[in-house]
mmCIF file of C-alpha atoms in Angstrom:
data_model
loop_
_atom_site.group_PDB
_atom_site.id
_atom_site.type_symbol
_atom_site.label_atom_id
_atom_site.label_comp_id
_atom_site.label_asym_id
_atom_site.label_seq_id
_atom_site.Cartn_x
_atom_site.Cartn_y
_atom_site.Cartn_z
ATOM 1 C CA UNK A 1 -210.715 33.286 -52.414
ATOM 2 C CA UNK A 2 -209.589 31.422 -55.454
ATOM 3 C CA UNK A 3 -212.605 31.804 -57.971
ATOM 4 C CA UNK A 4 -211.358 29.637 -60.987
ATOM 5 C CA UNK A 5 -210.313 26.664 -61.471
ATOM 6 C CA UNK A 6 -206.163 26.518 -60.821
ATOM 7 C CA UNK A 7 -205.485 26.308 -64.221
ATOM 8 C CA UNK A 8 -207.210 27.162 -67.561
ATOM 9 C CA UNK A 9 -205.699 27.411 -71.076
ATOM 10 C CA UNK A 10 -206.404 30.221 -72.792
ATOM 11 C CA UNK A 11 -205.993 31.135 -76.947
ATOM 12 C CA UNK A 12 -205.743 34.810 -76.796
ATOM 13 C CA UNK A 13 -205.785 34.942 -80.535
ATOM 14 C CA UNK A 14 -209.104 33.584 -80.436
ATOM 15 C CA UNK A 15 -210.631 35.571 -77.760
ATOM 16 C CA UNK A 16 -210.786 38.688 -79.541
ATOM 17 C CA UNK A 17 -213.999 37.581 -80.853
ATOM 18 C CA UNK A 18 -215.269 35.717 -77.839
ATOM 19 C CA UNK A 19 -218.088 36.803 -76.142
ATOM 20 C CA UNK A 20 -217.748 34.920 -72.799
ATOM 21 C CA UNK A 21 -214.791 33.081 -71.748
ATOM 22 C CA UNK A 22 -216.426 32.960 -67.657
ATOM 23 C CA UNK A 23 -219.840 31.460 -67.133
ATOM 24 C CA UNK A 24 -221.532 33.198 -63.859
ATOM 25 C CA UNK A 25 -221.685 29.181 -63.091
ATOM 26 C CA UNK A 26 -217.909 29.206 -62.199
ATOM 27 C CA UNK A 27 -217.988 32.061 -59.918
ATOM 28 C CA UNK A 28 -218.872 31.528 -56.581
ATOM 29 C CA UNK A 29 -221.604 34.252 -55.787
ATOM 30 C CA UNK A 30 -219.943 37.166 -53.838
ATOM 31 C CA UNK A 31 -219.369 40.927 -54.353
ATOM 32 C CA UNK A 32 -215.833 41.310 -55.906
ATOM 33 C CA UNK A 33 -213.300 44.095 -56.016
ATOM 34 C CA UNK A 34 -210.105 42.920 -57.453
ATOM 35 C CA UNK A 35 -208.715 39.927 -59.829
ATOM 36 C CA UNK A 36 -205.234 38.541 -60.141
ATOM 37 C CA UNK A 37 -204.493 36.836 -63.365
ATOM 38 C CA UNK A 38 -201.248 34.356 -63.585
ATOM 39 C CA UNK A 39 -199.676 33.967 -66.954
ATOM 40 C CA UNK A 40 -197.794 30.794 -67.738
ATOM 41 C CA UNK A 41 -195.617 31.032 -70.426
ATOM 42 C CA UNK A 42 -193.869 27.308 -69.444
ATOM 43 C CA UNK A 43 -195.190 25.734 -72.547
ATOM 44 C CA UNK A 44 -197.348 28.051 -73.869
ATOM 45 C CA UNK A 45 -197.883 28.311 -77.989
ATOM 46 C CA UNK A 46 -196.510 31.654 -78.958
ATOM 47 C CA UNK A 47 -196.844 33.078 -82.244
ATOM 48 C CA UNK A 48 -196.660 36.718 -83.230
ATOM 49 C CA UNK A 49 -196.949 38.566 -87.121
ATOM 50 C CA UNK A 50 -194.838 38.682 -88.815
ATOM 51 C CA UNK A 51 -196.113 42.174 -90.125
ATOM 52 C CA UNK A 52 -196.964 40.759 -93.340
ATOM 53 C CA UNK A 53 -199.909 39.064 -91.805
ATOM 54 C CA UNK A 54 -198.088 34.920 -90.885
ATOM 55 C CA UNK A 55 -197.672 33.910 -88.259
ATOM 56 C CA UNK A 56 -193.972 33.130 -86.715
ATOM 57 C CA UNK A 57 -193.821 30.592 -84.052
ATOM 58 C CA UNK A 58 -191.610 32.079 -80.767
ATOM 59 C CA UNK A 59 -189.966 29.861 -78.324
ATOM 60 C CA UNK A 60 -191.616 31.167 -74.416
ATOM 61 C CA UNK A 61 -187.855 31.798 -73.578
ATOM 62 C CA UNK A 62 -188.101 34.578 -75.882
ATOM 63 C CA UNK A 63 -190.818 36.379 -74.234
ATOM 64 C CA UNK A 64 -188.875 39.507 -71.667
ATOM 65 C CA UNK A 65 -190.606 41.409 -69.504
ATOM 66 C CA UNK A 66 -190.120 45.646 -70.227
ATOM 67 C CA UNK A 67 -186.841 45.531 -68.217
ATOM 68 C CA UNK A 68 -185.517 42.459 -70.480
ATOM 69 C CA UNK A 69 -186.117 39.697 -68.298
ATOM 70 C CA UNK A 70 -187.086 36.299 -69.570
ATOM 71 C CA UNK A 71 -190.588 35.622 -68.140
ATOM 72 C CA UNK A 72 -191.962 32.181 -67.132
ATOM 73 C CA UNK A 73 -195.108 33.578 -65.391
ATOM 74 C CA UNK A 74 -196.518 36.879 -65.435
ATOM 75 C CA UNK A 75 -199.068 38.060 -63.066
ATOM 76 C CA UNK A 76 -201.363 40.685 -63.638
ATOM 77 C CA UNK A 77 -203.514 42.344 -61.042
ATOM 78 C CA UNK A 78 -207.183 44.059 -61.364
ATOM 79 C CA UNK A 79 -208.392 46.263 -59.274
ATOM 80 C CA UNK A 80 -211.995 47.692 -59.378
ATOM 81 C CA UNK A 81 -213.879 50.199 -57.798
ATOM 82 C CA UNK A 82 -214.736 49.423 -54.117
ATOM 83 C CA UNK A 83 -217.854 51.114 -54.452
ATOM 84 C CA UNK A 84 -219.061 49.204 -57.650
ATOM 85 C CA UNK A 85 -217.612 45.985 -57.405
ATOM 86 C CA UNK A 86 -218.530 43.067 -59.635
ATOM 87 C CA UNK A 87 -221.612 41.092 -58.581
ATOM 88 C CA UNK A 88 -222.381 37.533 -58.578
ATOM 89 C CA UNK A 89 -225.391 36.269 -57.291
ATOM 90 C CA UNK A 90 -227.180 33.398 -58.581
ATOM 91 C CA UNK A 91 -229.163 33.362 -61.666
ATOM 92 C CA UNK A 92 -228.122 37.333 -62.005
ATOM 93 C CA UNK A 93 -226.330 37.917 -65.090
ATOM 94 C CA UNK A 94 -223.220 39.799 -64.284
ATOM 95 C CA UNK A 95 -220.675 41.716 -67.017
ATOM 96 C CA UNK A 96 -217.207 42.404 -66.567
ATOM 97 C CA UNK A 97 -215.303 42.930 -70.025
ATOM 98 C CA UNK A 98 -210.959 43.088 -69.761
ATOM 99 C CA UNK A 99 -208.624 44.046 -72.739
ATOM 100 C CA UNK A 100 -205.267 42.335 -72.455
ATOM 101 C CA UNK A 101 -202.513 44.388 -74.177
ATOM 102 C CA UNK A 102 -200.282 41.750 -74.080
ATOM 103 C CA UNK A 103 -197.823 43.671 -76.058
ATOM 104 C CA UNK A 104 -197.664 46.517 -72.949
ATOM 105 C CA UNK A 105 -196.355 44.226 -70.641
ATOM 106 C CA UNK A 106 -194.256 41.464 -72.931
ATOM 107 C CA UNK A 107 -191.340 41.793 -75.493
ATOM 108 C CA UNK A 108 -190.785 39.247 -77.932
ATOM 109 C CA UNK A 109 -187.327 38.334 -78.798
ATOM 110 C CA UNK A 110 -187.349 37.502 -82.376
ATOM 111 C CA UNK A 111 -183.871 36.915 -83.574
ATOM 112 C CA UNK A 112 -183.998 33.230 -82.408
ATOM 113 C CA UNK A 113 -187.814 32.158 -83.489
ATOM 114 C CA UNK A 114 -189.061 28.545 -82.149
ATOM 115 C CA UNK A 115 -188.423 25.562 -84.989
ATOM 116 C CA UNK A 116 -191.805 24.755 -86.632
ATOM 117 C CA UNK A 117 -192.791 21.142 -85.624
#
């Protein structure tokens, strides 16, 4: 069952004080176990530090995988307890907090940056 809509853009820059990016309101009620997140990189807005705190625009063909592989999409998989799974049920308030560590699964390639426009 596909519980969001096909496509959402998300600024994970800005999430990191976000309290909730899901309302209960998109979810269709349901007990649920496991999650499967696609990442588009196609024409995604990448910018990493610089380490001195700017920002450096990155072109998404820059973006590898841990083997070195450019990646286009990334999918990342969630699996939760079986025997506590995530609850919706309407007008039941329901929490379910993820931390992306973006930087576990990507590698940016920063010897060619993207032009600033």
């Amino acid at each position: 069952m596909q519980a969001l809509p096909q496509r959402a853009r998300v600024d994970f820059a800005r999430l990191v004080d976000l309290t909730e990016f899901v309302t209960a309101a998109t979810i269709p009620s349901g007990n649920y176990v496991s999650a499967t997140l696609n990442l588009d990189y196609t024409n995604a807005d990448i910018q990493v530090d610089d380490g001195n705190g700017v920002p450096v625009p990155v072109a998404p063909a820059n973006i590898h995988d841990s083997q070195g592989v450019q990646v286009t999409t990334l999918s990342m998989s969630v699996k939760l307890d079986p025997a506590r799974p995530l609850v919706i049920a309407p007008l039941v308030s329901s929490l379910l907090d993820l931390d992306f560590n973006l930087a576990a699964s990507n590698l940016v390639d920063m010897s060619t940056p993207a032009s600033r426009s």
